[in-house]
């Protein structure tokens, strides 16, 4: 059983975690944030969830990322997080939530309409038991709803005091620039953060999105930095029971774990060892090498992973030779199409 009288570590800001400014906003985010997409629904014991969240907070992780439909079932992660948050100092925590993927049946249960976004935000606030979230995202670009409507809804959320900052997730670079212009033209609250998928095995944001966000002063928080566990030592000797691939094979798929990919992962693992890091740590550090990245949004199934991953911030520099070696290892690897590569 986890001790219910949790008292945060008094040394949590002693420098083990570093914080980066989110674009040109005043918001500082930890270099590593914790995502609650998996392992925080109703199938994970609450004591285990508490253990991970409290450990993360003790290590200086102040940012916890949610969405309306994180579970299972949909909504459970927000509902479970609410009581845990009560044991943390609210003003030291940045909570995000999102709306846009399927949440409830019928024409208003997903995508980017004002109707969906604002109803979903109200539901999220009720589930978490808070008056506001720190960041509210449009979870995906909706090609059938005018961007003005989606962005106007985000602006309304801020004006109503239900969100402090707004973000977009997985928007292509062209629509990202357009979104920023629309907010400026209408004098709406500007988008402060973009949440794209980014890892050694999915580098789509390098062609346009990073420079777009850098020029526009928008922060970037990279999700699935470990490719859901593939960029760790977890799959080097087969698929362990209970792992993400064994539990949700439609997300981390058989085709993601092909032989050439695993051969590349093994070479990356060797390079990480030479650098004195685990592969998970090197994969996170490699993202942090870019100063335009604000935070790396990791998931975890246990406390040990959070502890291991946080050490990545201590060794995030790469020599030119190491970067070349990484590029050479990755060059022959062709990953199957990712749902989250938007450009
Ligand atoms: P990830 O960090 O790439 O993968 C996390 C998984 O990797 C863990 O659950 C664990 O899987 C394994 N792992 C982590 N550290 C490990 C270590 N040191 N050694 C071995 N295995 C390790 O990220 P993710 O969980 O897929 O996503 C992170 C967050 O991004 C989500 O929680 C969510 O907040 C956000 N996200 C956003 C979107 C979006 O559309 N905006 C989409 C997806 C995710 P096992 O269970 O196998 O141990």
mmCIF file of C-alpha atoms and ligand atoms in Angstrom:
data_model
loop_
_atom_site.group_PDB
_atom_site.id
_atom_site.type_symbol
_atom_site.label_atom_id
_atom_site.label_comp_id
_atom_site.label_asym_id
_atom_site.label_seq_id
_atom_site.Cartn_x
_atom_site.Cartn_y
_atom_site.Cartn_z
ATOM 1 C CA UNK A 1 0.000 0.000 0.000
ATOM 2 C CA UNK A 2 1.218 3.514 -0.782
ATOM 3 C CA UNK A 3 1.465 5.862 2.187
ATOM 4 C CA UNK A 4 -1.614 8.091 1.904
ATOM 5 C CA UNK A 5 0.044 10.842 3.965
ATOM 6 C CA UNK A 6 2.355 11.851 1.146
ATOM 7 C CA UNK A 7 4.655 14.749 1.862
ATOM 8 C CA UNK A 8 6.543 16.106 -1.158
ATOM 9 C CA UNK A 9 10.338 15.848 -1.097
ATOM 10 C CA UNK A 10 11.686 19.148 0.226
ATOM 11 C CA UNK A 11 14.609 18.864 -2.231
ATOM 12 C CA UNK A 12 12.465 18.520 -5.340
ATOM 13 C CA UNK A 13 13.795 21.738 -6.885
ATOM 14 C CA UNK A 14 17.438 21.124 -6.002
ATOM 15 C CA UNK A 15 18.586 20.996 -9.626
ATOM 16 C CA UNK A 16 18.028 17.347 -10.511
ATOM 17 C CA UNK A 17 15.304 18.491 -12.916
ATOM 18 C CA UNK A 18 15.766 21.455 -15.220
ATOM 19 C CA UNK A 19 13.038 23.732 -16.547
ATOM 20 C CA UNK A 20 12.716 25.366 -19.954
ATOM 21 C CA UNK A 21 10.632 28.308 -21.043
ATOM 22 C CA UNK A 22 7.683 27.325 -23.211
ATOM 23 C CA UNK A 23 8.221 29.350 -26.382
ATOM 24 C CA UNK A 24 7.886 33.060 -25.690
ATOM 25 C CA UNK A 25 5.402 32.527 -22.850
ATOM 26 C CA UNK A 26 6.110 32.963 -19.153
ATOM 27 C CA UNK A 27 5.461 29.268 -18.508
ATOM 28 C CA UNK A 28 8.391 27.079 -17.491
ATOM 29 C CA UNK A 29 8.027 23.335 -18.017
ATOM 30 C CA UNK A 30 10.228 20.516 -16.716
ATOM 31 C CA UNK A 31 12.519 18.949 -19.296
ATOM 32 C CA UNK A 32 10.660 15.705 -18.595
ATOM 33 C CA UNK A 33 6.876 15.653 -18.189
ATOM 34 C CA UNK A 34 4.701 12.658 -17.319
ATOM 35 C CA UNK A 35 1.889 11.536 -19.614
ATOM 36 C CA UNK A 36 -1.130 9.657 -18.256
ATOM 37 C CA UNK A 37 -2.333 8.080 -21.503
ATOM 38 C CA UNK A 38 -1.574 4.510 -20.356
ATOM 39 C CA UNK A 39 -1.360 2.992 -16.864
ATOM 40 C CA UNK A 40 -3.579 5.590 -15.179
ATOM 41 C CA UNK A 41 -7.006 4.182 -16.047
ATOM 42 C CA UNK A 42 -9.192 1.854 -14.002
ATOM 43 C CA UNK A 43 -7.124 -1.259 -14.777
ATOM 44 C CA UNK A 44 -4.107 0.073 -12.828
ATOM 45 C CA UNK A 45 -4.332 0.035 -9.020
ATOM 46 C CA UNK A 46 -4.656 3.541 -7.594
ATOM 47 C CA UNK A 47 -1.726 2.989 -5.223
ATOM 48 C CA UNK A 48 0.503 2.273 -8.207
ATOM 49 C CA UNK A 49 -0.704 5.455 -9.918
ATOM 50 C CA UNK A 50 -0.054 7.461 -6.758
ATOM 51 C CA UNK A 51 3.401 5.953 -6.449
ATOM 52 C CA UNK A 52 4.353 7.070 -9.962
ATOM 53 C CA UNK A 53 2.861 10.560 -9.697
ATOM 54 C CA UNK A 54 4.341 11.294 -6.276
ATOM 55 C CA UNK A 55 7.764 9.996 -7.311
ATOM 56 C CA UNK A 56 7.626 12.116 -10.444
ATOM 57 C CA UNK A 57 6.757 15.204 -8.400
ATOM 58 C CA UNK A 58 9.562 14.459 -5.938
ATOM 59 C CA UNK A 59 11.960 14.360 -8.899
ATOM 60 C CA UNK A 60 10.867 17.810 -10.067
ATOM 61 C CA UNK A 61 8.304 16.758 -12.682
ATOM 62 C CA UNK A 62 5.690 19.476 -12.335
ATOM 63 C CA UNK A 63 3.765 18.785 -15.546
ATOM 64 C CA UNK A 64 1.168 16.009 -15.930
ATOM 65 C CA UNK A 65 -0.469 15.523 -19.317
ATOM 66 C CA UNK A 66 -4.024 14.233 -19.685
ATOM 67 C CA UNK A 67 -6.780 14.130 -22.285
ATOM 68 C CA UNK A 68 -10.530 13.635 -22.079
ATOM 69 C CA UNK A 69 -10.332 10.041 -23.305
ATOM 70 C CA UNK A 70 -7.297 8.689 -21.428
ATOM 71 C CA UNK A 71 -8.269 5.529 -19.567
ATOM 72 C CA UNK A 72 -9.553 2.881 -19.905
ATOM 73 C CA UNK A 73 -12.406 3.588 -19.895
ATOM 74 C CA UNK A 74 -12.502 7.069 -21.461
ATOM 75 C CA UNK A 75 -12.266 9.714 -18.742
ATOM 76 C CA UNK A 76 -10.812 7.387 -16.100
ATOM 77 C CA UNK A 77 -7.323 8.914 -16.057
ATOM 78 C CA UNK A 78 -8.741 12.368 -15.301
ATOM 79 C CA UNK A 79 -11.114 10.942 -12.690
ATOM 80 C CA UNK A 80 -8.307 8.994 -11.005
ATOM 81 C CA UNK A 81 -5.886 11.914 -11.167
ATOM 82 C CA UNK A 82 -8.254 14.336 -9.370
ATOM 83 C CA UNK A 83 -7.949 12.889 -5.837
ATOM 84 C CA UNK A 84 -4.187 12.348 -6.289
ATOM 85 C CA UNK A 85 -3.785 15.985 -7.308
ATOM 86 C CA UNK A 86 -5.438 16.984 -4.017
ATOM 87 C CA UNK A 87 -2.305 15.688 -2.261
ATOM 88 C CA UNK A 88 -0.061 17.940 -4.374
ATOM 89 C CA UNK A 89 0.283 21.724 -4.108
ATOM 90 C CA UNK A 90 -1.966 22.801 -7.015
ATOM 91 C CA UNK A 91 0.026 25.962 -7.727
ATOM 92 C CA UNK A 92 3.186 23.905 -8.289
ATOM 93 C CA UNK A 93 1.521 21.656 -10.862
ATOM 94 C CA UNK A 94 0.794 22.173 -14.559
ATOM 95 C CA UNK A 95 -2.102 20.003 -15.748
ATOM 96 C CA UNK A 96 -3.022 19.726 -19.385
ATOM 97 C CA UNK A 97 -6.043 18.222 -21.045
ATOM 98 C CA UNK A 98 -7.222 17.882 -24.615
ATOM 99 C CA UNK A 99 -10.297 17.362 -26.743
ATOM 100 C CA UNK A 100 -10.648 16.259 -30.346
ATOM 101 C CA UNK A 101 -10.508 12.444 -30.455
ATOM 102 C CA UNK A 102 -13.646 10.363 -29.963
ATOM 103 C CA UNK A 103 -15.023 10.799 -26.449
ATOM 104 C CA UNK A 104 -18.779 10.291 -26.608
ATOM 105 C CA UNK A 105 -21.186 9.058 -29.307
ATOM 106 C CA UNK A 106 -22.891 11.276 -31.841
ATOM 107 C CA UNK A 107 -21.803 14.276 -33.918
ATOM 108 C CA UNK A 108 -20.466 16.352 -31.001
ATOM 109 C CA UNK A 109 -18.268 13.715 -29.381
ATOM 110 C CA UNK A 110 -15.039 14.417 -31.304
ATOM 111 C CA UNK A 111 -13.121 16.745 -33.679
ATOM 112 C CA UNK A 112 -12.757 20.512 -33.511
ATOM 113 C CA UNK A 113 -16.146 22.166 -33.211
ATOM 114 C CA UNK A 114 -16.801 24.770 -30.538
ATOM 115 C CA UNK A 115 -19.600 22.498 -29.344
ATOM 116 C CA UNK A 116 -17.244 19.556 -28.749
ATOM 117 C CA UNK A 117 -14.253 21.441 -27.334
ATOM 118 C CA UNK A 118 -16.063 23.508 -24.724
ATOM 119 C CA UNK A 119 -18.401 20.704 -23.598
ATOM 120 C CA UNK A 120 -15.422 18.362 -23.302
ATOM 121 C CA UNK A 121 -13.419 20.887 -21.298
ATOM 122 C CA UNK A 122 -16.282 21.275 -18.834
ATOM 123 C CA UNK A 123 -16.441 17.506 -18.477
ATOM 124 C CA UNK A 124 -12.673 17.309 -17.889
ATOM 125 C CA UNK A 125 -12.819 19.988 -15.196
ATOM 126 C CA UNK A 126 -15.607 18.088 -13.433
ATOM 127 C CA UNK A 127 -13.743 14.783 -13.642
ATOM 128 C CA UNK A 128 -10.462 16.200 -12.335
ATOM 129 C CA UNK A 129 -12.275 18.343 -9.783
ATOM 130 C CA UNK A 130 -10.531 21.612 -10.639
ATOM 131 C CA UNK A 131 -11.686 25.079 -11.748
ATOM 132 C CA UNK A 132 -9.126 25.323 -14.522
ATOM 133 C CA UNK A 133 -6.494 23.332 -16.402
ATOM 134 C CA UNK A 134 -3.182 24.991 -17.096
ATOM 135 C CA UNK A 135 -3.064 23.984 -20.761
ATOM 136 C CA UNK A 136 -6.022 23.065 -22.972
ATOM 137 C CA UNK A 137 -5.282 21.538 -26.377
ATOM 138 C CA UNK A 138 -7.077 20.935 -29.602
ATOM 139 C CA UNK A 139 -5.969 17.280 -29.829
ATOM 140 C CA UNK A 140 -5.931 17.062 -33.627
ATOM 141 C CA UNK A 141 -6.461 19.241 -36.672
ATOM 142 C CA UNK A 142 -10.015 18.984 -38.005
ATOM 143 C CA UNK A 143 -10.088 19.434 -41.793
ATOM 144 C CA UNK A 144 -13.870 19.974 -41.794
ATOM 145 C CA UNK A 145 -14.232 22.667 -39.132
ATOM 146 C CA UNK A 146 -13.025 26.227 -39.813
ATOM 147 C CA UNK A 147 -9.820 26.798 -37.876
ATOM 148 C CA UNK A 148 -11.354 30.071 -36.648
ATOM 149 C CA UNK A 149 -14.044 28.090 -34.848
ATOM 150 C CA UNK A 150 -11.589 25.733 -33.119
ATOM 151 C CA UNK A 151 -9.227 28.544 -32.116
ATOM 152 C CA UNK A 152 -12.112 30.770 -31.038
ATOM 153 C CA UNK A 153 -13.212 27.983 -28.697
ATOM 154 C CA UNK A 154 -9.702 27.750 -27.203
ATOM 155 C CA UNK A 155 -9.721 31.526 -26.708
ATOM 156 C CA UNK A 156 -13.122 31.320 -25.022
ATOM 157 C CA UNK A 157 -11.742 28.692 -22.614
ATOM 158 C CA UNK A 158 -9.021 31.119 -21.526
ATOM 159 C CA UNK A 159 -11.399 34.091 -21.279
ATOM 160 C CA UNK A 160 -13.758 31.982 -19.133
ATOM 161 C CA UNK A 161 -10.874 31.205 -16.767
ATOM 162 C CA UNK A 162 -11.087 27.481 -17.554
ATOM 163 C CA UNK A 163 -7.589 27.285 -19.094
ATOM 164 C CA UNK A 164 -4.463 29.399 -18.604
ATOM 165 C CA UNK A 165 -2.698 28.511 -21.855
ATOM 166 C CA UNK A 166 -3.739 26.855 -25.084
ATOM 167 C CA UNK A 167 -2.080 24.366 -27.366
ATOM 168 C CA UNK A 168 -2.486 22.329 -30.508
ATOM 169 C CA UNK A 169 -1.424 18.740 -30.992
ATOM 170 C CA UNK A 170 -0.266 16.949 -34.142
ATOM 171 C CA UNK A 171 -1.215 19.916 -36.364
ATOM 172 C CA UNK A 172 0.744 19.987 -39.645
ATOM 173 C CA UNK A 173 3.192 22.899 -39.931
ATOM 174 C CA UNK A 174 1.062 24.764 -42.502
ATOM 175 C CA UNK A 175 -2.019 24.699 -40.260
ATOM 176 C CA UNK A 176 0.164 25.611 -37.284
ATOM 177 C CA UNK A 177 1.277 28.832 -39.015
ATOM 178 C CA UNK A 178 -2.276 29.535 -40.072
ATOM 179 C CA UNK A 179 -3.524 29.001 -36.516
ATOM 180 C CA UNK A 180 -0.973 31.454 -35.140
ATOM 181 C CA UNK A 181 -1.973 34.078 -37.755
ATOM 182 C CA UNK A 182 -5.684 33.636 -37.011
ATOM 183 C CA UNK A 183 -5.101 34.189 -33.279
ATOM 184 C CA UNK A 184 -3.049 37.310 -34.019
ATOM 185 C CA UNK A 185 -5.561 38.723 -36.499
ATOM 186 C CA UNK A 186 -8.417 38.250 -34.040
ATOM 187 C CA UNK A 187 -6.368 39.346 -31.002
ATOM 188 C CA UNK A 188 -7.107 35.990 -29.460
ATOM 189 C CA UNK A 189 -5.000 34.293 -26.854
ATOM 190 C CA UNK A 190 -2.010 32.970 -28.793
ATOM 191 C CA UNK A 191 -1.145 29.280 -29.022
ATOM 192 C CA UNK A 192 1.702 28.762 -26.573
ATOM 193 C CA UNK A 193 2.540 25.099 -27.149
ATOM 194 C CA UNK A 194 2.501 22.415 -29.838
ATOM 195 C CA UNK A 195 2.435 18.730 -28.889
ATOM 196 C CA UNK A 196 3.740 16.557 -31.738
ATOM 197 C CA UNK A 197 5.024 12.985 -31.830
ATOM 198 C CA UNK A 198 8.833 13.109 -31.979
ATOM 199 C CA UNK A 199 11.494 10.492 -31.376
ATOM 200 C CA UNK A 200 14.548 8.918 -32.963
ATOM 201 C CA UNK A 201 12.107 6.780 -34.980
ATOM 202 C CA UNK A 202 9.684 9.542 -36.008
ATOM 203 C CA UNK A 203 11.473 12.713 -37.060
ATOM 204 C CA UNK A 204 8.687 14.340 -39.108
ATOM 205 C CA UNK A 205 8.841 17.638 -37.182
ATOM 206 C CA UNK A 206 12.433 18.285 -38.256
ATOM 207 C CA UNK A 207 11.472 19.302 -41.814
ATOM 208 C CA UNK A 208 9.242 22.308 -40.990
ATOM 209 C CA UNK A 209 7.482 22.232 -37.639
ATOM 210 C CA UNK A 210 10.453 22.897 -35.331
ATOM 211 C CA UNK A 211 11.510 25.987 -37.297
ATOM 212 C CA UNK A 212 7.900 27.166 -37.528
ATOM 213 C CA UNK A 213 7.453 26.952 -33.744
ATOM 214 C CA UNK A 214 10.864 28.516 -33.114
ATOM 215 C CA UNK A 215 10.095 31.502 -35.377
ATOM 216 C CA UNK A 216 6.656 31.978 -33.882
ATOM 217 C CA UNK A 217 7.769 31.575 -30.266
ATOM 218 C CA UNK A 218 5.650 28.493 -29.658
ATOM 219 C CA UNK A 219 6.967 25.798 -27.301
ATOM 220 C CA UNK A 220 7.189 22.124 -28.296
ATOM 221 C CA UNK A 221 6.490 19.155 -26.038
ATOM 222 C CA UNK A 222 7.448 15.883 -27.734
ATOM 223 C CA UNK A 223 5.164 12.901 -27.118
ATOM 224 C CA UNK A 224 6.026 9.177 -27.326
ATOM 225 C CA UNK A 225 9.768 9.938 -27.069
ATOM 226 C CA UNK A 226 10.483 6.240 -26.494
ATOM 227 C CA UNK A 227 8.258 5.093 -29.354
ATOM 228 C CA UNK A 228 6.010 3.525 -26.700
ATOM 229 C CA UNK A 229 8.916 1.527 -25.261
ATOM 230 C CA UNK A 230 10.636 0.396 -28.474
ATOM 231 C CA UNK A 231 13.490 2.876 -27.808
ATOM 232 C CA UNK A 232 14.441 1.158 -24.558
ATOM 233 C CA UNK A 233 16.109 -2.179 -23.852
ATOM 234 C CA UNK A 234 12.648 -3.724 -23.378
ATOM 235 C CA UNK A 235 12.216 -5.453 -26.758
ATOM 236 C CA UNK A 236 15.839 -6.459 -27.433
ATOM 237 C CA UNK A 237 15.202 -10.061 -26.405
ATOM 238 C CA UNK A 238 11.587 -10.606 -27.388
ATOM 239 C CA UNK A 239 8.293 -9.216 -26.152
ATOM 240 C CA UNK A 240 8.009 -9.322 -22.354
ATOM 241 C CA UNK A 241 4.593 -10.114 -20.868
ATOM 242 C CA UNK A 242 2.725 -7.024 -19.667
ATOM 243 C CA UNK A 243 4.651 -4.710 -22.012
ATOM 244 C CA UNK A 244 2.847 -2.095 -24.164
ATOM 245 C CA UNK A 245 3.181 -4.308 -27.276
ATOM 246 C CA UNK A 246 1.686 -7.335 -25.528
ATOM 247 C CA UNK A 247 -1.096 -5.262 -23.921
ATOM 248 C CA UNK A 248 -2.115 -3.007 -26.842
ATOM 249 C CA UNK A 249 -0.676 -4.498 -30.057
ATOM 250 C CA UNK A 250 -2.784 -2.203 -32.257
ATOM 251 C CA UNK A 251 -0.777 0.792 -30.923
ATOM 252 C CA UNK A 252 2.748 -0.585 -30.810
ATOM 253 C CA UNK A 253 2.334 -2.863 -33.786
ATOM 254 C CA UNK A 254 4.061 -5.993 -35.129
ATOM 255 C CA UNK A 255 5.288 -3.972 -38.095
ATOM 256 C CA UNK A 256 6.964 -1.501 -35.712
ATOM 257 C CA UNK A 257 9.003 -4.352 -34.267
ATOM 258 C CA UNK A 258 10.427 -5.683 -37.550
ATOM 259 C CA UNK A 259 13.926 -7.194 -37.649
ATOM 260 C CA UNK A 260 15.693 -4.208 -39.318
ATOM 261 C CA UNK A 261 14.156 -1.878 -36.722
ATOM 262 C CA UNK A 262 15.282 -4.083 -33.838
ATOM 263 C CA UNK A 263 18.777 -4.308 -35.365
ATOM 264 C CA UNK A 264 18.939 -0.494 -35.392
ATOM 265 C CA UNK A 265 17.612 -0.322 -31.846
ATOM 266 C CA UNK A 266 20.342 -2.753 -30.773
ATOM 267 C CA UNK A 267 23.010 -0.501 -32.326
ATOM 268 C CA UNK A 268 21.512 2.535 -30.579
ATOM 269 C CA UNK A 269 21.583 0.537 -27.339
ATOM 270 C CA UNK A 270 25.329 -0.097 -27.833
ATOM 271 C CA UNK A 271 25.979 3.594 -28.474
ATOM 272 C CA UNK A 272 23.996 4.531 -25.365
ATOM 273 C CA UNK A 273 26.127 2.114 -23.300
ATOM 274 C CA UNK A 274 29.296 3.760 -24.626
ATOM 275 C CA UNK A 275 27.866 7.125 -23.549
ATOM 276 C CA UNK A 276 27.221 5.686 -20.075
ATOM 277 C CA UNK A 277 23.431 5.837 -20.479
ATOM 278 C CA UNK A 278 20.564 3.444 -20.983
ATOM 279 C CA UNK A 279 18.876 3.543 -24.377
ATOM 280 C CA UNK A 280 15.788 5.147 -22.798
ATOM 281 C CA UNK A 281 17.962 7.906 -21.357
ATOM 282 C CA UNK A 282 19.810 8.484 -24.639
ATOM 283 C CA UNK A 283 16.535 8.615 -26.590
ATOM 284 C CA UNK A 284 15.207 11.322 -24.265
ATOM 285 C CA UNK A 285 18.527 13.168 -24.177
ATOM 286 C CA UNK A 286 18.661 13.183 -27.988
ATOM 287 C CA UNK A 287 15.357 15.089 -28.054
ATOM 288 C CA UNK A 288 16.586 17.514 -25.401
ATOM 289 C CA UNK A 289 19.699 18.262 -27.488
ATOM 290 C CA UNK A 290 17.521 20.716 -29.418
ATOM 291 C CA UNK A 291 16.961 23.950 -27.465
ATOM 292 C CA UNK A 292 13.663 24.523 -29.311
ATOM 293 C CA UNK A 293 12.149 21.541 -27.498
ATOM 294 C CA UNK A 294 10.539 22.625 -24.230
ATOM 295 C CA UNK A 295 9.808 19.246 -22.677
ATOM 296 C CA UNK A 296 9.869 15.510 -23.397
ATOM 297 C CA UNK A 297 6.538 13.894 -22.574
ATOM 298 C CA UNK A 298 7.247 10.379 -21.311
ATOM 299 C CA UNK A 299 4.923 7.600 -20.263
ATOM 300 C CA UNK A 300 5.730 4.990 -17.637
ATOM 301 C CA UNK A 301 4.378 1.744 -16.224
ATOM 302 C CA UNK A 302 6.427 1.859 -13.022
ATOM 303 C CA UNK A 303 8.394 4.084 -10.657
ATOM 304 C CA UNK A 304 11.729 2.585 -11.729
ATOM 305 C CA UNK A 305 11.182 3.816 -15.298
ATOM 306 C CA UNK A 306 10.483 7.366 -14.115
ATOM 307 C CA UNK A 307 13.635 7.377 -11.996
ATOM 308 C CA UNK A 308 15.729 5.987 -14.865
ATOM 309 C CA UNK A 309 14.303 8.388 -17.423
ATOM 310 C CA UNK A 310 14.828 11.479 -15.273
ATOM 311 C CA UNK A 311 18.580 10.833 -15.288
ATOM 312 C CA UNK A 312 18.531 11.642 -19.015
ATOM 313 C CA UNK A 313 18.658 15.365 -18.259
ATOM 314 C CA UNK A 314 22.150 14.986 -16.755
ATOM 315 C CA UNK A 315 23.760 13.950 -20.038
ATOM 316 C CA UNK A 316 21.958 15.558 -22.965
ATOM 317 C CA UNK A 317 25.008 16.716 -24.947
ATOM 318 C CA UNK A 318 26.095 14.836 -28.049
ATOM 319 C CA UNK A 319 29.335 15.133 -29.994
ATOM 320 C CA UNK A 320 29.085 15.681 -33.749
ATOM 321 C CA UNK A 321 30.437 12.140 -34.207
ATOM 322 C CA UNK A 322 27.735 10.666 -31.984
ATOM 323 C CA UNK A 323 25.013 12.518 -33.898
ATOM 324 C CA UNK A 324 26.464 11.270 -37.183
ATOM 325 C CA UNK A 325 26.572 7.730 -35.859
ATOM 326 C CA UNK A 326 22.917 7.977 -34.813
ATOM 327 C CA UNK A 327 21.914 9.275 -38.251
ATOM 328 C CA UNK A 328 23.853 6.455 -39.918
ATOM 329 C CA UNK A 329 22.142 3.828 -37.731
ATOM 330 C CA UNK A 330 18.709 5.293 -38.478
ATOM 331 C CA UNK A 331 19.232 5.878 -42.230
ATOM 332 C CA UNK A 332 18.288 2.352 -43.425
ATOM 333 C CA UNK A 333 15.300 2.075 -41.086
ATOM 334 C CA UNK A 334 11.927 2.660 -42.719
ATOM 335 C CA UNK A 335 9.225 2.844 -40.080
ATOM 336 C CA UNK A 336 5.654 2.033 -41.139
ATOM 337 C CA UNK A 337 3.448 5.069 -41.549
ATOM 338 C CA UNK A 338 2.672 6.760 -38.260
ATOM 339 C CA UNK A 339 -0.752 8.094 -37.442
ATOM 340 C CA UNK A 340 1.068 11.002 -35.821
ATOM 341 C CA UNK A 341 3.319 12.212 -38.653
ATOM 342 C CA UNK A 342 1.333 15.202 -39.834
ATOM 343 C CA UNK A 343 3.470 16.850 -42.574
HETATM 344 P P1 LIG B 1 6.749 6.735 -24.367
HETATM 345 O O1 LIG B 1 7.552 7.428 -23.305
HETATM 346 O O2 LIG B 1 7.264 6.678 -25.749
HETATM 347 O O3 LIG B 1 6.441 5.229 -23.913
HETATM 348 C C1 LIG B 1 6.164 4.933 -22.584
HETATM 349 C C2 LIG B 1 6.240 3.422 -22.370
HETATM 350 O O4 LIG B 1 7.569 2.971 -22.628
HETATM 351 C C3 LIG B 1 5.969 3.056 -20.920
HETATM 352 O O5 LIG B 1 4.603 2.928 -20.653
HETATM 353 C C4 LIG B 1 6.713 1.751 -20.795
HETATM 354 O O6 LIG B 1 5.967 0.744 -21.449
HETATM 355 C C5 LIG B 1 7.949 2.016 -21.635
HETATM 356 N N1 LIG B 1 9.068 2.615 -20.860
HETATM 357 C C6 LIG B 1 9.176 3.874 -20.373
HETATM 358 N N2 LIG B 1 10.373 4.047 -19.776
HETATM 359 C C7 LIG B 1 11.015 2.875 -19.876
HETATM 360 C C8 LIG B 1 12.293 2.439 -19.438
HETATM 361 N N3 LIG B 1 13.129 3.238 -18.811
HETATM 362 N N4 LIG B 1 12.655 1.160 -19.719
HETATM 363 C C9 LIG B 1 11.813 0.313 -20.380
HETATM 364 N N5 LIG B 1 10.583 0.673 -20.806
HETATM 365 C C10 LIG B 1 10.197 1.953 -20.551
HETATM 366 O O7 LIG B 1 5.390 7.485 -24.340
HETATM 367 P P2 LIG B 1 3.825 7.114 -24.378
HETATM 368 O O8 LIG B 1 3.441 6.519 -23.068
HETATM 369 O O9 LIG B 1 3.520 6.363 -25.622
HETATM 370 O O10 LIG B 1 3.231 8.571 -24.483
HETATM 371 C C11 LIG B 1 3.628 9.551 -23.522
HETATM 372 C C12 LIG B 1 2.560 10.579 -23.367
HETATM 373 O O11 LIG B 1 2.413 11.328 -24.569
HETATM 374 C C13 LIG B 1 1.163 10.025 -23.117
HETATM 375 O O12 LIG B 1 0.970 9.607 -21.773
HETATM 376 C C14 LIG B 1 0.331 11.208 -23.466
HETATM 377 O O13 LIG B 1 0.331 12.128 -22.400
HETATM 378 C C15 LIG B 1 1.087 11.796 -24.655
HETATM 379 N N6 LIG B 1 0.506 11.383 -25.947
HETATM 380 C C16 LIG B 1 -0.107 12.344 -26.696
HETATM 381 C C17 LIG B 1 -0.687 12.006 -27.899
HETATM 382 C C18 LIG B 1 -1.335 13.091 -28.711
HETATM 383 O O14 LIG B 1 -2.033 12.792 -29.689
HETATM 384 N N7 LIG B 1 -1.154 14.353 -28.346
HETATM 385 C C19 LIG B 1 -0.660 10.688 -28.365
HETATM 386 C C20 LIG B 1 -0.028 9.720 -27.590
HETATM 387 C C21 LIG B 1 0.572 10.081 -26.388
HETATM 388 P P3 LIG B 1 5.644 -0.683 -20.793
HETATM 389 O O15 LIG B 1 4.205 -0.605 -20.428
HETATM 390 O O16 LIG B 1 5.897 -1.642 -21.890
HETATM 391 O O17 LIG B 1 6.534 -0.850 -19.585
#
